Tab-separated table of C-alpha atoms in Angstrom:
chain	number	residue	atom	x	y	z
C	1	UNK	CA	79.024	15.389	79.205
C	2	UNK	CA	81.284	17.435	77.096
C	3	UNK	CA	80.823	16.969	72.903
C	4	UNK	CA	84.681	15.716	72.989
C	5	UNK	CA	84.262	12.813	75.104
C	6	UNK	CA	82.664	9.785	75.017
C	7	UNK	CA	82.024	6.933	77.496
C	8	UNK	CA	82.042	3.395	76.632
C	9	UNK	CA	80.361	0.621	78.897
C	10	UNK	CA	82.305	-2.715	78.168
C	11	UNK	CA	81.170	-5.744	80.142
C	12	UNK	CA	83.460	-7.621	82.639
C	13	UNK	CA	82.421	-9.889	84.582
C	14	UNK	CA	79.392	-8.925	84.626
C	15	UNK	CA	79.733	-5.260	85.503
C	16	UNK	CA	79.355	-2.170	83.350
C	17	UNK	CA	82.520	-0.296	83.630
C	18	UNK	CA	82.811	3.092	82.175
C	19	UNK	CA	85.985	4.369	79.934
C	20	UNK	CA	86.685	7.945	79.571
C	21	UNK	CA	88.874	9.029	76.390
C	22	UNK	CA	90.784	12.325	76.399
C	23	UNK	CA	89.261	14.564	74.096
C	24	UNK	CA	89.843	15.150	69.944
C	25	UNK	CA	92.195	17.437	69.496
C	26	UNK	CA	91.768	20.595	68.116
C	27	UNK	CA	92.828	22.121	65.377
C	28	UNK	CA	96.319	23.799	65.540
C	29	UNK	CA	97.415	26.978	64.969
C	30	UNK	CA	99.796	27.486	61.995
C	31	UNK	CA	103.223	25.356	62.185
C	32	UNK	CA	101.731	23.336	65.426
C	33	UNK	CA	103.067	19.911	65.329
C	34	UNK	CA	99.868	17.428	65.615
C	35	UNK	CA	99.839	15.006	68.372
C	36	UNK	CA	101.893	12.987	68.982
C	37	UNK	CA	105.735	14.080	69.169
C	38	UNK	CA	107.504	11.433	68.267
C	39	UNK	CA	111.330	10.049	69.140
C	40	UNK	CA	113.355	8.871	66.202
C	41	UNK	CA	115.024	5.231	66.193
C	42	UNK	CA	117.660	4.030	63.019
C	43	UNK	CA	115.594	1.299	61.491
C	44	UNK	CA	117.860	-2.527	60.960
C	45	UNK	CA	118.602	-2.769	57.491
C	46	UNK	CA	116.039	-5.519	55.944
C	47	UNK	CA	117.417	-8.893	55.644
C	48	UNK	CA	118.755	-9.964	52.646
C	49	UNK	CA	118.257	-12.902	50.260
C	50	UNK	CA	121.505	-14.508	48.591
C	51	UNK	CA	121.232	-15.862	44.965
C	52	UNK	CA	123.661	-18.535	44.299
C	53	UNK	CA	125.114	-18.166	41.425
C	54	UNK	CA	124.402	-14.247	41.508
C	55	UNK	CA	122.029	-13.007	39.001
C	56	UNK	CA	124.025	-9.575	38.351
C	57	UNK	CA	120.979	-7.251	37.416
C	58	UNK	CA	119.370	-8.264	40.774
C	59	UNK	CA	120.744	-5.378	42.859
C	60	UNK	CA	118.347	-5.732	45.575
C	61	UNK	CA	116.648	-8.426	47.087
C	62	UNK	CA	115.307	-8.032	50.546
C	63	UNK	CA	112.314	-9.684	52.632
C	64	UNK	CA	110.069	-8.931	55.542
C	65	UNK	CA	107.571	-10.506	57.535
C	66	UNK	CA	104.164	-9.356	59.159
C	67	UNK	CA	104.253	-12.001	61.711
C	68	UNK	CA	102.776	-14.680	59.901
C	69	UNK	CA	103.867	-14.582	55.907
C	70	UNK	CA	107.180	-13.358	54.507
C	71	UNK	CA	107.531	-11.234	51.413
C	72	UNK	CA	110.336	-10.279	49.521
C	73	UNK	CA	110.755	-7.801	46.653
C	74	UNK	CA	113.745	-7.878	44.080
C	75	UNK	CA	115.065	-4.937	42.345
C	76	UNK	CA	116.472	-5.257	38.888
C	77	UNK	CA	117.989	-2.781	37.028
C	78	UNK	CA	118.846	-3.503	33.169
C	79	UNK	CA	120.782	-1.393	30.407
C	80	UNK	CA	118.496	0.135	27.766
C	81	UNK	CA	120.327	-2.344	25.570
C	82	UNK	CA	118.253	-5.041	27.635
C	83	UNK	CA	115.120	-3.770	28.301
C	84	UNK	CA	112.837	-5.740	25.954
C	85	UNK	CA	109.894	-7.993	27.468
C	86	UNK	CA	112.056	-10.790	25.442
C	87	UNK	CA	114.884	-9.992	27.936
C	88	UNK	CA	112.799	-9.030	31.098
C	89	UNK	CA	110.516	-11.883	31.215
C	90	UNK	CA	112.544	-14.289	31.403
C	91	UNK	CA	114.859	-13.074	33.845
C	92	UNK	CA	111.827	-12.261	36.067
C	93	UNK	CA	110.767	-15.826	35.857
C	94	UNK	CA	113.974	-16.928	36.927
C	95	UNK	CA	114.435	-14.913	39.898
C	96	UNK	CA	110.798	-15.463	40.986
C	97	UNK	CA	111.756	-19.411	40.849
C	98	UNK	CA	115.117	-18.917	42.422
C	99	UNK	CA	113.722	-16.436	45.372
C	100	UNK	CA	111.566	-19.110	46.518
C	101	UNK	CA	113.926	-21.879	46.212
C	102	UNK	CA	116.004	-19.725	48.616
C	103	UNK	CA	113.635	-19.404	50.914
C	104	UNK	CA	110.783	-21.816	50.902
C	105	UNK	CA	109.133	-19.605	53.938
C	106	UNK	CA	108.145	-16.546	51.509
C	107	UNK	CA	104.887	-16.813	50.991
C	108	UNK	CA	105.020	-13.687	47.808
C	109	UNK	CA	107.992	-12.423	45.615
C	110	UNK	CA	107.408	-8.985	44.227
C	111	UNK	CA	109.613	-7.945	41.496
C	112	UNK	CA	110.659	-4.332	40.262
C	113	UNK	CA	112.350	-3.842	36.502
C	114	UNK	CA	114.027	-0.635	36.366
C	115	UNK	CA	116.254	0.523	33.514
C	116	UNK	CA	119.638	1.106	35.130
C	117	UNK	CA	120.696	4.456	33.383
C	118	UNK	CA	117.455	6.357	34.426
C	119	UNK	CA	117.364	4.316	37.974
C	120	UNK	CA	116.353	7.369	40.776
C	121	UNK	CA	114.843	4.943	43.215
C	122	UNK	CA	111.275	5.287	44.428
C	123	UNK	CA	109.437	8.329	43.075
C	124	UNK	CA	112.085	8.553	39.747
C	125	UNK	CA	111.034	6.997	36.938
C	126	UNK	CA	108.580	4.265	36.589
C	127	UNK	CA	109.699	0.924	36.129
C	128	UNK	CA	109.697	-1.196	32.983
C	129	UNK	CA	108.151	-4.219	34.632
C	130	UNK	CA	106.417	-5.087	37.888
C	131	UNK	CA	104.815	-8.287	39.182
C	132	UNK	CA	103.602	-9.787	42.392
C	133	UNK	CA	104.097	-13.758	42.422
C	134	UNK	CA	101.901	-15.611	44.595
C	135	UNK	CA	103.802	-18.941	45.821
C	136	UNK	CA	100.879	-21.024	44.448
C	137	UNK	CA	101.089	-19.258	41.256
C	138	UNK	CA	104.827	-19.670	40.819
C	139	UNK	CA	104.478	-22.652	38.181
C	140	UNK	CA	101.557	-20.231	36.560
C	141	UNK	CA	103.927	-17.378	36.444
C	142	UNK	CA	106.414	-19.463	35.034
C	143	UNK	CA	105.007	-20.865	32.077
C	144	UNK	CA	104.483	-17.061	31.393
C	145	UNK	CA	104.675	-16.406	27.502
C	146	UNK	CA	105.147	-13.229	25.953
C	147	UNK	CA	101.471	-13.506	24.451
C	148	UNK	CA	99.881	-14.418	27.519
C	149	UNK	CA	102.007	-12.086	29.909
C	150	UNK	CA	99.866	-9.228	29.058
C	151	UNK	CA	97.100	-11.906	31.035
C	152	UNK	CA	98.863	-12.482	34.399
C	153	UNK	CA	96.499	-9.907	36.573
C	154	UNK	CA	99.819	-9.637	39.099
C	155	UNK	CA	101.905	-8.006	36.078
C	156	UNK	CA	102.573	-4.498	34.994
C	157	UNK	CA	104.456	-3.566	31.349
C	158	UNK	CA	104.714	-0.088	31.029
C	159	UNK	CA	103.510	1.057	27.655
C	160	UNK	CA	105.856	3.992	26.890
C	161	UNK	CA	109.565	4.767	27.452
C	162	UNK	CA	110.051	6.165	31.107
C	163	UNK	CA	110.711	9.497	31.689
C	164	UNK	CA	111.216	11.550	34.862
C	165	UNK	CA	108.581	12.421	36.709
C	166	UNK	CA	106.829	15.986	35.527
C	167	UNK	CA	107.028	16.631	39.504
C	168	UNK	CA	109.585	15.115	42.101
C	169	UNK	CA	108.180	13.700	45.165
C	170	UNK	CA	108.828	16.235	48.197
C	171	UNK	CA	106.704	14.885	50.981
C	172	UNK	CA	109.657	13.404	52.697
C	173	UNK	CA	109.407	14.478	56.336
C	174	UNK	CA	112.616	14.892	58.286
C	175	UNK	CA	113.266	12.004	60.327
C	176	UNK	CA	113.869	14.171	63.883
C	177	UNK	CA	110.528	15.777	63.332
C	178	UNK	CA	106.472	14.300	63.124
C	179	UNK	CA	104.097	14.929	60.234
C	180	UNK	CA	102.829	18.405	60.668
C	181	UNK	CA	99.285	19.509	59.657
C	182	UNK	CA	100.461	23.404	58.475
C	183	UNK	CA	98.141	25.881	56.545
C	184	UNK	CA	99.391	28.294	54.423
C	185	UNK	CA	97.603	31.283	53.846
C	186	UNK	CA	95.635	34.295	55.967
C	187	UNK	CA	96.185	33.385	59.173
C	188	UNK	CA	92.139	34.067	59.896
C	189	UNK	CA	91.378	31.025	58.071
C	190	UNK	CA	92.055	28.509	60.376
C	191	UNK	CA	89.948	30.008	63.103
C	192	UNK	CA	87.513	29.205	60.187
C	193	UNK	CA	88.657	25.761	60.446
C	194	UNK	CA	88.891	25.679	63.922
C	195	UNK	CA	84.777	26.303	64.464
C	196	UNK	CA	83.837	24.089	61.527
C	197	UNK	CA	85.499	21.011	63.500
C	198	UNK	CA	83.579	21.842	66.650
C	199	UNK	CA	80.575	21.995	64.541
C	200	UNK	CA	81.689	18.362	63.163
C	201	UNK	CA	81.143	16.818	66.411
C	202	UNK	CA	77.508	17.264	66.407
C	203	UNK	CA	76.403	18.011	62.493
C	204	UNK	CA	79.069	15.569	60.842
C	205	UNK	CA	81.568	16.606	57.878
C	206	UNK	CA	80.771	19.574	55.615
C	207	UNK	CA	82.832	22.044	53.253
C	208	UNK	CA	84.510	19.698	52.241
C	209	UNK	CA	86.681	18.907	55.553
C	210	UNK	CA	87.401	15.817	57.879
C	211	UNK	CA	88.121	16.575	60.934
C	212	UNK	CA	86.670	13.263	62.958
C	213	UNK	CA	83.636	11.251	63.108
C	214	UNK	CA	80.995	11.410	65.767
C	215	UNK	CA	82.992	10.764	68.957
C	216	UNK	CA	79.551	9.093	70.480
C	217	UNK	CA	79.995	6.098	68.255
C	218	UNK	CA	82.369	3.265	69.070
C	219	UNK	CA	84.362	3.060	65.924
C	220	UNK	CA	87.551	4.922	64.680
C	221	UNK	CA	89.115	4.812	61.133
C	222	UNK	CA	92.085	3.292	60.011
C	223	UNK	CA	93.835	5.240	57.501
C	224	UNK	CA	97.732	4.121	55.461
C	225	UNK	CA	99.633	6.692	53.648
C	226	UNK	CA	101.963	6.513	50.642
C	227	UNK	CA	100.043	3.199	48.881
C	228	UNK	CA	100.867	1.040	47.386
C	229	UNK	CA	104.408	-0.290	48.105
C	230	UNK	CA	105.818	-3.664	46.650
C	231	UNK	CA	107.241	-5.310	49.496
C	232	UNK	CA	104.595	-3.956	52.532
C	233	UNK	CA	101.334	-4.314	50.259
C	234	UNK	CA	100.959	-7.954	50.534
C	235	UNK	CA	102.122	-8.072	54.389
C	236	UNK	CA	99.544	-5.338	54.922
C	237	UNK	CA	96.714	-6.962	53.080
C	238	UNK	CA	97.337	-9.935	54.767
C	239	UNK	CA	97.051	-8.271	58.175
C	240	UNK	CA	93.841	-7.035	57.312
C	241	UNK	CA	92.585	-10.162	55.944
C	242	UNK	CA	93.641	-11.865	59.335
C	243	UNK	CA	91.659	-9.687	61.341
C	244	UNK	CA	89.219	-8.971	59.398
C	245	UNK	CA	89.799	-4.777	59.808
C	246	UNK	CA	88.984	-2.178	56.698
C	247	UNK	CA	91.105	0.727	56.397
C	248	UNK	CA	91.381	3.559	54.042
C	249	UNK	CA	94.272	4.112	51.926
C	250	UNK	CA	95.684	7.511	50.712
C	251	UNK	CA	97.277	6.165	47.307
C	252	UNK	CA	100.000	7.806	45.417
C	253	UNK	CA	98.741	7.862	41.602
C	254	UNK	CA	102.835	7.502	40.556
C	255	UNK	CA	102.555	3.942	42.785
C	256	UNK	CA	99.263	3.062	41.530
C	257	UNK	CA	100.709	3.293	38.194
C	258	UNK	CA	103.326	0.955	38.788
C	259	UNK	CA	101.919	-1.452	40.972
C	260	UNK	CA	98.064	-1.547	39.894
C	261	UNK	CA	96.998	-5.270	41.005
C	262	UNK	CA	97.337	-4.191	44.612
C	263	UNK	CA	95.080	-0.650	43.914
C	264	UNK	CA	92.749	-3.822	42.485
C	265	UNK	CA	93.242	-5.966	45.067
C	266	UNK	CA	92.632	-3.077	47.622
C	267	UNK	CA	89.385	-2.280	46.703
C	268	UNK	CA	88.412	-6.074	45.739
C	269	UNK	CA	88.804	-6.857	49.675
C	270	UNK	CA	86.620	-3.855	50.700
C	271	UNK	CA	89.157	-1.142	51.377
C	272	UNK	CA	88.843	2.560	50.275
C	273	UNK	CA	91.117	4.133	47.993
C	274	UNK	CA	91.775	7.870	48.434
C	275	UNK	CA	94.080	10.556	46.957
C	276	UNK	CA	97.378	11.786	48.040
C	277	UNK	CA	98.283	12.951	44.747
C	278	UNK	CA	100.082	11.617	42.128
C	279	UNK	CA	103.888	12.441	42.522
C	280	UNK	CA	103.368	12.758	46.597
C	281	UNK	CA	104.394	16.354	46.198
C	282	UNK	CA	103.844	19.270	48.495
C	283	UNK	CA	101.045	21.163	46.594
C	284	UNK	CA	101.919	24.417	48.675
C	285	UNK	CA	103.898	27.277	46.538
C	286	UNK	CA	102.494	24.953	43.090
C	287	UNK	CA	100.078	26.938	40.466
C	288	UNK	CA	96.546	26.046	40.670
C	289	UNK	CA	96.977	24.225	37.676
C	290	UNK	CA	99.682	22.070	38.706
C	291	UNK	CA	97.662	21.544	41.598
C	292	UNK	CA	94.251	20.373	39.924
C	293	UNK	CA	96.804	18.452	37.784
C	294	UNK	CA	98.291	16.369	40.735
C	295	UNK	CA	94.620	15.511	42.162
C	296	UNK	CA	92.821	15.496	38.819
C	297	UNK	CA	95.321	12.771	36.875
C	298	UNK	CA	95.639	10.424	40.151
C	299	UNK	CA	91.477	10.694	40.643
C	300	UNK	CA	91.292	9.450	36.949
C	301	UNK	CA	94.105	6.873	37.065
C	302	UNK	CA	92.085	5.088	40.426
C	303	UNK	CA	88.702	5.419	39.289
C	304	UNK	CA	89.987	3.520	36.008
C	305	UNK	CA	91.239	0.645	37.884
C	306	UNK	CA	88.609	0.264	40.967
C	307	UNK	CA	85.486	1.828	38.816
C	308	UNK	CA	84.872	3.685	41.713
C	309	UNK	CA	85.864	7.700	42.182
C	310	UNK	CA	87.917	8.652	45.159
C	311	UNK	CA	86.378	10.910	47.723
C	312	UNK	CA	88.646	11.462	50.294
C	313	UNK	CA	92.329	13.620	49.614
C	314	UNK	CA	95.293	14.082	52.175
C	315	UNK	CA	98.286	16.429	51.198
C	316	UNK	CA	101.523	14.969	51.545
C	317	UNK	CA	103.458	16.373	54.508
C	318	UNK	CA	100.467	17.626	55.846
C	319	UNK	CA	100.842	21.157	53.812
C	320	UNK	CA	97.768	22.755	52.860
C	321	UNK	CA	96.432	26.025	51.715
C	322	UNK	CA	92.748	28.104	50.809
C	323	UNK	CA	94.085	27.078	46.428
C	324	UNK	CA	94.358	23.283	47.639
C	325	UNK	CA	91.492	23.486	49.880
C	326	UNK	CA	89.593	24.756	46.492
C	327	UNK	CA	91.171	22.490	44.148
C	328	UNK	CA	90.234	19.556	46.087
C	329	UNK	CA	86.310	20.808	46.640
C	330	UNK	CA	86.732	21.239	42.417
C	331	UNK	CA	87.431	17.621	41.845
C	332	UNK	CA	84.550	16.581	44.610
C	333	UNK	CA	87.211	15.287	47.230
C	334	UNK	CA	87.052	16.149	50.820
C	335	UNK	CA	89.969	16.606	52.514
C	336	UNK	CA	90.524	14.082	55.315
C	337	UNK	CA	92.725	14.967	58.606
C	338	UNK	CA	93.654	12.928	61.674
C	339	UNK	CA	93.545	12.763	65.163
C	340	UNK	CA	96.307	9.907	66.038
C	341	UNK	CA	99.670	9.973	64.367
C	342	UNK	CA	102.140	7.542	66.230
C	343	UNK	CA	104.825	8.471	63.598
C	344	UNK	CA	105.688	5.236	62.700
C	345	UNK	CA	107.439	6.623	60.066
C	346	UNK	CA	110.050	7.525	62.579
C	347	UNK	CA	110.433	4.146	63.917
C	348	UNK	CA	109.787	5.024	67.806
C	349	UNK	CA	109.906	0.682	68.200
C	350	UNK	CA	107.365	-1.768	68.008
C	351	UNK	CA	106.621	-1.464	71.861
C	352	UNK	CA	106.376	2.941	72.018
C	353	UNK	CA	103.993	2.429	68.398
C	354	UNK	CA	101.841	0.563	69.642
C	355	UNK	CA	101.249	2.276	73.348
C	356	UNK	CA	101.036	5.357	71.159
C	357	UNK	CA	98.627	3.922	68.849
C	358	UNK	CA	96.330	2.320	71.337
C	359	UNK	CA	96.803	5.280	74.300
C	360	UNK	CA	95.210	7.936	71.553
C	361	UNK	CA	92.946	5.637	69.991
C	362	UNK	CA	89.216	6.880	70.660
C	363	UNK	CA	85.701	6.916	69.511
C	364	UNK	CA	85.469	9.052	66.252
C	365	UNK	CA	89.119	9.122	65.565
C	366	UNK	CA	91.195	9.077	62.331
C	367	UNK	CA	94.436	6.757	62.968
C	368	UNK	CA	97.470	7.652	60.262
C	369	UNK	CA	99.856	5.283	59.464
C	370	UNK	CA	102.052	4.524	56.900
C	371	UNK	CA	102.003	1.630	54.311
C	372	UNK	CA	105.728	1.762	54.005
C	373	UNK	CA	107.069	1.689	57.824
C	374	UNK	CA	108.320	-1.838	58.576
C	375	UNK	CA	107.666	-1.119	62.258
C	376	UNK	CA	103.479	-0.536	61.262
C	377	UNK	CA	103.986	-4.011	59.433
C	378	UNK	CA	105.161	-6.380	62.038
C	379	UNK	CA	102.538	-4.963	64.714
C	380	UNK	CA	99.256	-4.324	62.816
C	381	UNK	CA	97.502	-7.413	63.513
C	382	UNK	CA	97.994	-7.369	66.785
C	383	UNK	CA	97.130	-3.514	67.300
C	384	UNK	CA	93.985	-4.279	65.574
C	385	UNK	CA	92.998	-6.950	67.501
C	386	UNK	CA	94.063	-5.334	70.755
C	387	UNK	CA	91.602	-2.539	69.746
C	388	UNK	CA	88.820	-4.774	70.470
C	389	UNK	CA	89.296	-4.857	73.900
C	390	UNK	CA	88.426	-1.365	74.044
C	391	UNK	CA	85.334	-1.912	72.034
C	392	UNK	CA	86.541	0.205	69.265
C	393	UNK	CA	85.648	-1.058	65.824
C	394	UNK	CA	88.296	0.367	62.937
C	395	UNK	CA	86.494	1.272	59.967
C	396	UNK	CA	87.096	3.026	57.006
C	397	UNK	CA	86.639	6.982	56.455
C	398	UNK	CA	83.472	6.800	54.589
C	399	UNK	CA	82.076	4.561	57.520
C	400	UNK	CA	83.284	6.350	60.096
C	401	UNK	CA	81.314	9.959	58.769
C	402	UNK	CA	78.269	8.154	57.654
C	403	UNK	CA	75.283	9.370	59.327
C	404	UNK	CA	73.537	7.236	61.419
């Protein structure tokens, strides 16, 4: 039987009956897109929650649902004139009480503090003030104090002023076009690359590089980009829960900073964190300094709050070079690729994600998703649990390349 495929008996009815899965793919020459080409759908605006009376620094206030709990996440934006914990506190405890009055379905309210003059959305400055507010902890959130604030483990104060961001995020891919997995560099190297992932079938990960697991053993890994975000990160961790699945996250340190309960709560529930840098920038065309920077600062801000160091990195957009490849062996990460992309991230619809997800799903696989696409949201649950009909068991990385 060829190294690239593997059978799996699954009982029915009694009988054995045999599934073949198309093989891993390979890895690309330079610039090739990596499976699968996606379309491109406009996603529907998120629904919106109405305050009445208006708070006027709530400028946002939106909600989404997983298929069994809502969430909603307000953005605030204050003048610098305003931005004391005496002011923010307060008003945070207020719209936390008023959300839920709203809408007595939400089952979480995640707020976001911004000051309104250095406002550049998500990746700009951090915010002042984050917190994630549990419905059953509403009246605990509430009684909130300035001296006990600092105690709420679903709160975030920034300690210093914000400033912008020594980098600006550039991972964005372009919305006609899926992730691509491009090297930069002598165009020899890949060849390189390309025998070291044959050898990974049989001998298992080395140099530093993650192809795949062993495609003989019924499990795959489930892997979310771009963590944490404010609204999706209790919808996904409740999917999870449901289901009972463990994934791997690629974290963004800039996130992590803002939003460190769910990094916490992450890891509490058995997840992996990994690094996708701290600004989610392109490390491609950076100095070697900037780019030990990005992976050294975000390694040190997530072993801080999980006590544990990462081990796996992805580069954002997929752009990679021989310096990253080195920087990353430097700070002990290997660098983890993937064999399934749906590109939810380009919102193909609930129905073409989920054929794509499950049609390329195979033994020794590395599924990449996104923690931010609403579309990934509403369907993970039942993608997971669809899985199991194929005998597939989604794991995290480190599982899914530990030897047997």
């Amino acid at each position: 039987m060829n190294r690239f495929y593997a059978t799996l008996f699954l009982l029915s009815a009694g009988l054995a009956q045999p599934i073949a899965y198309t093989p891993l793919p390979k890895v690309q020459p330079l610039g090739t897109v990596q499976p699968v080409a996606p379309g491109f759908q406009k996603i529907s605006p998120l629904p919106q929650i109405g305050l009445n009376p208006l708070i006027p620094q709530v400028r946002r206030l939106e909600y989404a649902s997983n298929g069994y709990v809502e969430a909603a996440h307000a953005l605030l934006l204050l003048p610098q004139a305003s931005s004391s914990l005496r002011t923010i506190l307060p008003l945070a405890q207020s719209v936390a009480t008023r959300t839920f009055t709203a809408r007595p379905s939400l089952a979480v309210v995640d707020i976001s503090v911004y000051r309104a003059e250095s406002y550049a959305g998500y990746g700009g400055p951090l915010p002042l003030f984050t917190a994630s507010v549990a419905k059953g902890r509403l009246g605990e959130f509430a009684r909130l104090t300035l001296a006990t604030a600092p105690d709420y483990d679903h709160l975030w104060i920034n300690p210093s002023t914000p400033h912008p961001p020594l980098l600006a995020p550039t991972g964005a891919t372009s919305p006609s076009q899926p992730e691509e997995l491009v090297f930069a560099g002598d165009s020899e190297e890949p060849k390189g690359q390309q025998e070291e992932q044959m050898h990974q079938s049989e001998a298992g990960p080395a140099n530093g590089l993650v192809y795949h697991g062993d495609p003989t053993r019924p499990q795959a890994a489930l892997t979310f980009d771009d963590a944490p975000h404010p609204l999706y990160a209790p919808l996904l961790l409740d999917a999870l829960r449901r289901t009972g699945a463990k994934a791997t996250f690629f974290v963004v340190g800039r996130n992590a900073e803002a939003y460190p309960y769910f990094v916490r709560d992450m890891a509490r529930e058995g997840h992996e964190i990994a690094n996708h840098t701290y600004h989610h920038v392109r490390l491609v065309g950076l100095t070697s300094a900037q780019i030990a920077e990005e992976l050294r600062r975000n390694n040190r801000l997530l072993q801080a709050l999980t006590g544990e160091t990462p081990v796996f990195f992805r580069p954002p957009g997929g752009r990679y070079s021989a310096e990253v490849l080195r920087a990353a062996r430097a700070e002990g990460l290997s660098m983890a690729f993937w064999t399934d992309d749906p590109a939810d991230f380009n919102n193909p619809g609930a129905l073409t994600l989920e054929t794509r997800l499950l049609g390329h799903l195979r033994p020794g696989g590395i599924v990449l998703l996104h923690d931010n696409a609403q579309q990934t949201i509403g369907l993970l649950a039942d993608f997971i649990n669809d899985t199991r009909t194929t005998g597939i068991r989604l794991v995290t990385l480190k599982t899914l390349v530990e030897p047997r």
